[in-house]
Amino acid sequence: MRKKIVTLTLSAIMLLSTITPISALEKLSRIQGKNNYETAVKIAEERKFSSIILVNMDNSAADGLSAAALAGCKNGVILLTSKNSIPSETKSKLDKVTDIYLIGSENAISKSVEGDLEKIGKKVTRIGGSDRYETSYNVAKEVLNAEGTLGKVFIANGVKGEADVVTASPVAYRDKAPILLTNGSSLKNNLKEIANDASARYIVGGTTVVKDSVKNGLNSTDRISGSNRFITNQKLVEKFYSNPNAFNIVDTSDYAIATIASSISTDRPIALVDYRFDPLVLKNAQKMTAIGHISDSTISKAIGYSGGFNKFSYNWTKYKYVAHALGGVGGKTYTNSPQALEHNYNKGFRVFEVDLDLSSDDELIAWHSFDKVSLKEMGLPEKYATKKPTLEEFKRMKPYGKYDTMTFKDIIYYMTEYPDIYMIIDLKQAENDKVRKLYKKIVEEASPEILDRMIPQIYREELYNEIMNIYNFKSASFTCYTMSSIDENKITNFCAMNGIKVLTIDYRFLTSSLVEKCKSRGITLYMNTINDSKELNKYKSQGVYGFFTDFLTP
């Protein structure tokens, strides 16, 4: 039975098909080792280099804060060492270079480490001082001697301004711009002198960390600051990068890795991230590389704030109502019938959920369950609870004595005739092997144009990649229907990191914290299955966006 469905005008259908996705992110990469030593090595492997700058950040980031400009000046990378020995991870890169620079006094990197390097034929230069301020001066002097002039210098608090320093470190590396450290109240005379030798001076951080008194004795000096480290980060990126769309993201407290990452951040700035704060600088990000140990929650929030992955299309979420099991018809549910589809299409539904199963001869059919209770209620032979019908037997079935059944080919027919229909696939009761089998058959029978309007429901994390490897579906919904409880962080992180922008729950799992997590990760929240308008409005007021329903009208 295929009645004529009331259709949209051609212009309306064309409009629906050309809406641009909101999402922006093309790619997420990760650079992470088992510890910071290995992470530093992995960062170094991202580029060519001719020298190594060794810093000890085991207990303090102080000396390392000055290293970026020197590394840029010497075409180097920053690697980590301990005070009395060089970790095996770092040793693996030493044969790549002859010139090695040690940052800090012998209290930071011992004389024995220096000697060990010289024994294997390395040319070792130590740049240190009595404290972090003198070390920053001596590093700046080395850069000035090598370059002849300084285009710019940064001035930052060496005790309380680590986040500001590491924000500036990629520019320091790229522009060979020394970072001069202050105690926040004043700048030593030798540091003032070298600062005034530069063409431009920038204080990084607000007046609570670097007072205006630091400017005393300096030539014209600009300040780059915000109300917190994230806004300072954003302002620095806006100042020194031209509309970047690729970023290296680093945990806001991981000063060592942020400094080390300066060598690969010359054209993609560092963005400091923390799951508790909006990463404003990432709003237009198209590519992100997560460096170091960053929690899934933090990465998920960064992905969500950037708009998610643009390889997916969630245009269908402009529709807030989904016709459950093709929608109710004649007061009946779960018919998965053409009558239900036609009736609900004419009511205004454009997104349908369909239950798919296999007949006894392995053909795809639209059916919810062959349990005895359902068969009896629909007036169908209960023998099919023991052995499913063949395809031909299924076609002859008449649920409730008057509705027709649908095969997968019928679903394809309707989606071909009416290109504004989206179909959510429900296989929730299937085991993993059966899910794989069903999706392989779906992909074999449907064209790419149809498949791109089909939306798999993901009920178990381990199935997501398997389904997407069978076909690169344009969107998916993670659905919690079969779960007895949920881990909000785990599920929302999984969705965000895999580009799943729809989470479907039932009322049991709705909490304000879940709504907030979905919002921060760019996830749209749907609920199934609601047939009471008062309940729907209640859940809507609590933050649910869309609803699966049998009988409500869009």
Coordinates of C-alpha atoms in Angstrom, one line a residue, residues 6-331:
V6 CA 1.3 15.4 0.8
T7 CA 4.7 16.7 -0.3
L8 CA 6.7 19.8 0.2
T9 CA 7.3 22.1 -2.7
L10 CA 10.5 21.6 -4.7
S11 CA 11.9 24.8 -3.5
A12 CA 11.3 23.9 0.1
I13 CA 13.0 20.5 -0.3
M14 CA 16.0 22.2 -2.0
L15 CA 16.2 24.6 0.9
L16 CA 16.2 21.8 3.4
S17 CA 19.0 20.0 1.6
T18 CA 21.4 23.0 1.4
I19 CA 21.4 24.1 5.0
T20 CA 25.1 24.5 6.1
P21 CA 26.1 22.5 9.1
I22 CA 27.0 24.5 12.2
S23 CA 29.9 22.3 13.1
A24 CA 33.4 23.4 12.2
L25 CA 36.0 20.8 13.4
E26 CA 37.7 18.7 10.7
K27 CA 40.2 16.8 12.7
L28 CA 41.3 16.0 16.2
S29 CA 44.8 14.6 16.8
R30 CA 46.6 13.7 20.0
I31 CA 50.2 13.8 21.1
Q32 CA 50.7 12.0 24.3
G33 CA 53.3 9.8 25.9
K34 CA 53.2 7.7 29.0
N35 CA 54.9 10.6 30.9
N36 CA 56.1 14.1 30.1
Y37 CA 59.5 12.9 29.0
E38 CA 58.0 10.8 26.3
T39 CA 55.4 13.4 25.4
A40 CA 58.3 15.9 24.9
V41 CA 60.0 13.4 22.6
K42 CA 56.8 12.9 20.6
I43 CA 56.5 16.7 20.2
A44 CA 60.0 16.8 18.9
E45 CA 59.2 14.1 16.4
E46 CA 56.7 16.5 14.8
R47 CA 59.4 18.7 13.3
K48 CA 63.0 18.9 12.1
F49 CA 65.6 20.4 14.5
S50 CA 69.3 21.1 14.8
S51 CA 69.7 21.6 18.5
I52 CA 68.2 20.5 21.8
I53 CA 67.3 22.7 24.8
L54 CA 67.3 20.6 28.0
V55 CA 65.2 21.8 31.0
N56 CA 64.4 20.3 34.3
M57 CA 60.7 20.8 35.1
D58 CA 60.4 17.9 37.6
N59 CA 59.6 20.3 40.5
S60 CA 59.4 23.7 39.0
A61 CA 58.6 25.2 35.6
A62 CA 60.7 28.3 36.5
D63 CA 63.8 27.8 34.3
G64 CA 61.8 26.3 31.4
L65 CA 59.6 29.4 31.1
S66 CA 62.5 31.2 29.4
A67 CA 63.4 28.4 27.0
A68 CA 61.1 29.1 24.1
A69 CA 62.9 32.0 22.5
L70 CA 66.3 30.2 22.7
A71 CA 64.8 27.1 21.1
G72 CA 63.4 29.3 18.3
C73 CA 66.7 31.1 17.9
K74 CA 68.7 27.8 17.7
N75 CA 66.2 25.9 15.6
G76 CA 65.8 23.6 18.5
V77 CA 63.3 21.6 20.5
I78 CA 62.8 21.5 24.2
L79 CA 63.3 18.2 25.9
L80 CA 63.1 17.3 29.6
T81 CA 65.8 16.0 32.0
S82 CA 66.0 15.2 35.7
K83 CA 68.6 16.9 37.8
N84 CA 71.1 14.1 38.0
S85 CA 70.3 11.9 35.0
I86 CA 68.9 12.1 31.5
P87 CA 65.8 9.9 31.1
S88 CA 65.9 7.2 28.5
E89 CA 63.1 8.8 26.5
T90 CA 65.3 12.0 26.1
K91 CA 68.4 10.0 25.4
S92 CA 66.7 8.5 22.3
K93 CA 66.9 11.9 20.6
L94 CA 70.4 13.0 21.5
D95 CA 72.1 11.4 18.5
K96 CA 70.1 13.8 16.3
V97 CA 72.2 16.8 17.2
T98 CA 75.6 18.1 18.4
D99 CA 74.5 21.3 20.1
I100 CA 72.8 21.0 23.4
Y101 CA 71.8 23.9 25.7
L102 CA 71.1 23.4 29.4
I103 CA 68.7 25.9 31.0
G104 CA 69.3 26.6 34.6
S105 CA 72.1 26.4 37.2
E106 CA 73.6 23.2 38.6
N107 CA 70.8 23.2 41.2
A108 CA 68.5 22.5 38.3
I109 CA 70.7 20.3 36.1
S110 CA 73.8 18.9 37.7
K111 CA 77.4 19.1 36.6
S112 CA 77.3 15.3 36.1
V113 CA 74.6 15.5 33.4
E114 CA 76.7 18.1 31.6
G115 CA 79.7 15.9 31.8
D116 CA 77.8 12.9 30.5
L117 CA 76.8 14.8 27.5
E118 CA 80.3 16.0 26.8
K119 CA 81.6 12.4 27.1
I120 CA 79.4 11.4 24.1
G121 CA 80.7 14.3 22.0
K122 CA 78.1 16.9 22.5
K123 CA 78.8 20.6 22.5
V124 CA 77.1 21.7 25.7
T125 CA 76.2 25.3 26.6
R126 CA 74.7 26.1 30.0
I127 CA 72.6 29.2 30.4
G128 CA 71.6 29.8 33.9
G129 CA 71.6 32.3 36.8
S130 CA 71.2 32.7 40.5
D131 CA 67.4 32.7 40.1
R132 CA 64.8 32.5 37.4
Y133 CA 65.0 36.2 36.7
E134 CA 68.7 36.1 36.0
T135 CA 68.2 33.0 33.9
S136 CA 65.6 34.8 31.8
Y137 CA 68.1 37.7 31.3
N138 CA 70.9 35.4 30.3
V139 CA 68.7 33.5 27.8
A140 CA 67.6 36.9 26.4
K141 CA 71.2 38.0 26.1
E142 CA 72.1 34.8 24.2
V143 CA 69.2 35.4 21.8
L144 CA 70.3 39.0 21.3
N145 CA 73.9 38.0 20.6
A146 CA 72.8 35.4 18.1
E147 CA 70.2 37.5 16.3
G148 CA 71.8 41.0 16.6
T149 CA 68.5 42.6 17.3
L150 CA 65.3 41.8 19.2
G151 CA 62.0 42.5 17.5
K152 CA 60.0 42.0 20.7
V153 CA 60.1 40.8 24.2
F154 CA 57.5 39.6 26.6
I155 CA 57.4 40.5 30.3
A156 CA 55.6 38.1 32.6
N157 CA 55.4 37.2 36.3
G158 CA 57.8 34.4 36.9
V159 CA 56.1 33.2 40.1
K160 CA 52.4 33.6 39.6
G161 CA 52.1 34.1 35.8
E162 CA 53.1 30.7 34.5
A163 CA 49.8 30.4 32.5
D164 CA 50.5 33.8 30.9
V165 CA 54.1 32.8 30.1
V166 CA 53.2 29.6 28.3
T167 CA 50.5 31.3 26.3
A168 CA 53.2 33.6 25.0
S169 CA 55.8 30.8 24.4
P170 CA 54.8 29.9 20.8
V171 CA 55.2 33.5 19.8
A172 CA 58.4 33.7 21.7
Y173 CA 59.6 30.6 19.7
R174 CA 58.4 31.8 16.3
D175 CA 59.6 35.4 16.7
K176 CA 62.7 34.7 18.8
A177 CA 61.2 37.0 21.4
P178 CA 62.7 36.5 24.9
I179 CA 60.4 36.2 27.9
L180 CA 61.7 38.3 30.7
L181 CA 60.5 37.4 34.2
T182 CA 59.5 39.7 36.9
N183 CA 58.4 39.3 40.5
G184 CA 55.3 41.2 39.6
S185 CA 56.2 44.5 41.2
S186 CA 59.5 45.5 39.5
L187 CA 61.9 44.6 36.8
K188 CA 65.6 44.3 37.4
N189 CA 67.8 46.9 35.7
N190 CA 69.5 44.5 33.5
L191 CA 66.2 43.1 32.3
K192 CA 64.9 46.7 31.7
E193 CA 68.0 47.4 29.6
I194 CA 67.6 44.4 27.3
A195 CA 63.8 45.1 27.1
N196 CA 64.5 48.6 25.9
D197 CA 66.8 47.1 23.2
A198 CA 63.8 45.4 21.6
S199 CA 61.6 47.1 19.1
A200 CA 58.4 46.3 21.1
R201 CA 57.6 45.2 24.6
Y202 CA 54.5 43.4 25.8
I203 CA 53.5 42.7 29.4
V204 CA 51.4 39.5 29.5
G205 CA 48.9 39.3 32.3
G206 CA 46.7 41.7 34.3
T207 CA 47.7 44.2 36.9
T208 CA 47.2 41.7 39.7
V209 CA 50.1 39.6 38.4
V210 CA 52.2 42.4 36.8
K211 CA 51.7 45.8 38.3
D212 CA 52.0 49.0 36.3
S213 CA 55.1 49.8 38.3
V214 CA 56.9 47.3 36.2
K215 CA 56.7 49.7 33.3
N216 CA 58.9 52.2 35.2
G217 CA 62.0 52.9 33.2
L218 CA 60.7 51.0 30.1
N219 CA 60.0 52.5 26.7
S220 CA 56.5 52.3 25.4
T221 CA 55.0 49.0 26.6
D222 CA 51.7 47.3 25.7
R223 CA 49.8 45.0 28.0
I224 CA 48.0 41.9 26.9
S225 CA 45.5 40.7 29.5
G226 CA 42.1 39.5 30.3
S227 CA 39.9 38.8 33.3
N228 CA 41.3 35.3 33.5
R229 CA 44.1 33.2 31.8
F230 CA 41.7 32.0 29.1
I231 CA 40.8 35.5 28.0
T232 CA 44.4 36.5 28.2
N233 CA 45.2 33.5 26.0
Q234 CA 42.5 34.6 23.5
K235 CA 43.8 38.2 23.4
L236 CA 47.3 37.0 22.8
V237 CA 46.2 34.8 19.9
E238 CA 44.2 37.6 18.4
K239 CA 47.2 39.9 18.6
F240 CA 49.9 37.6 17.1
Y241 CA 48.0 35.2 14.8
S242 CA 45.8 36.0 11.8
N243 CA 42.5 34.2 12.1
P244 CA 43.9 30.8 13.0
N245 CA 41.7 27.8 12.6
A246 CA 44.2 25.2 13.9
F247 CA 45.2 25.0 17.6
N248 CA 47.3 22.9 19.9
I249 CA 45.3 22.5 23.1
V250 CA 47.0 21.9 26.4
D251 CA 45.7 21.5 29.9
T252 CA 45.8 24.9 31.7
S253 CA 47.9 23.5 34.5
D254 CA 50.4 21.6 32.4
Y255 CA 53.0 24.4 32.1
A256 CA 55.9 22.1 31.1
I257 CA 54.0 20.6 28.1
A258 CA 52.7 24.0 27.0
T259 CA 56.2 25.4 27.0
I260 CA 57.6 22.3 25.1
A261 CA 54.8 22.5 22.6
S262 CA 56.0 26.0 21.6
S263 CA 58.2 24.4 18.9
I264 CA 55.2 23.1 17.0
S265 CA 52.9 26.1 17.6
T266 CA 54.4 28.7 15.4
D267 CA 51.4 28.7 13.0
R268 CA 48.9 27.1 15.3
P269 CA 48.6 28.8 18.6
I270 CA 48.4 27.1 22.0
A271 CA 44.9 27.2 23.6
L272 CA 44.7 26.6 27.3
V273 CA 41.8 24.3 28.2
D274 CA 39.9 23.4 31.4
Y275 CA 36.6 21.6 31.5
R276 CA 35.3 24.1 33.9
F277 CA 35.7 27.1 31.5
D278 CA 34.6 27.9 28.0
P279 CA 37.6 27.8 25.6
L280 CA 36.7 31.0 23.9
V281 CA 39.7 31.0 21.6
L282 CA 38.5 27.7 20.0
K283 CA 35.2 29.1 18.6
N284 CA 36.4 28.9 15.0
A285 CA 38.7 25.9 15.3
Q286 CA 38.8 23.5 12.4
K287 CA 41.8 21.4 13.6
M288 CA 42.9 20.6 17.1
T289 CA 45.8 18.7 18.5
A290 CA 45.5 17.7 22.1
I291 CA 49.0 17.6 23.7
G292 CA 49.9 15.9 26.9
H293 CA 47.5 14.4 29.5
I294 CA 44.2 16.1 29.0
S295 CA 41.0 14.6 30.5
D296 CA 38.3 13.4 28.1
S297 CA 35.9 15.9 29.7
T298 CA 38.2 18.8 28.8
I299 CA 38.8 17.6 25.2
S300 CA 35.0 17.0 24.8
K301 CA 34.2 20.5 25.9
A302 CA 36.8 21.9 23.5
I303 CA 35.3 19.9 20.7
G304 CA 31.8 21.0 21.6
Y305 CA 32.8 24.6 21.8
S306 CA 34.3 24.5 18.4
G307 CA 31.0 23.2 17.0
G308 CA 31.8 19.5 16.7
F309 CA 33.1 17.6 13.7
N310 CA 32.1 19.0 10.3
K311 CA 32.4 15.6 8.5
F312 CA 29.0 14.9 10.0
S313 CA 25.6 16.4 9.2
Y314 CA 22.9 16.9 11.8
N315 CA 20.5 18.9 9.7
W316 CA 17.7 16.5 10.8
T317 CA 17.9 17.9 14.4
K318 CA 16.0 21.0 13.2
Y319 CA 13.0 18.6 13.7
K320 CA 12.2 18.2 17.4
Y321 CA 9.8 15.3 17.0
V322 CA 10.6 11.8 15.9
A323 CA 7.9 9.3 14.9
H324 CA 8.6 6.3 17.0
A325 CA 8.3 3.0 15.1
L326 CA 7.1 5.1 12.2
G327 CA 4.5 6.6 14.5
G328 CA 1.2 5.6 15.9
V329 CA -1.8 5.1 13.6
G330 CA -5.4 4.3 14.5
G331 CA -4.5 4.3 18.2

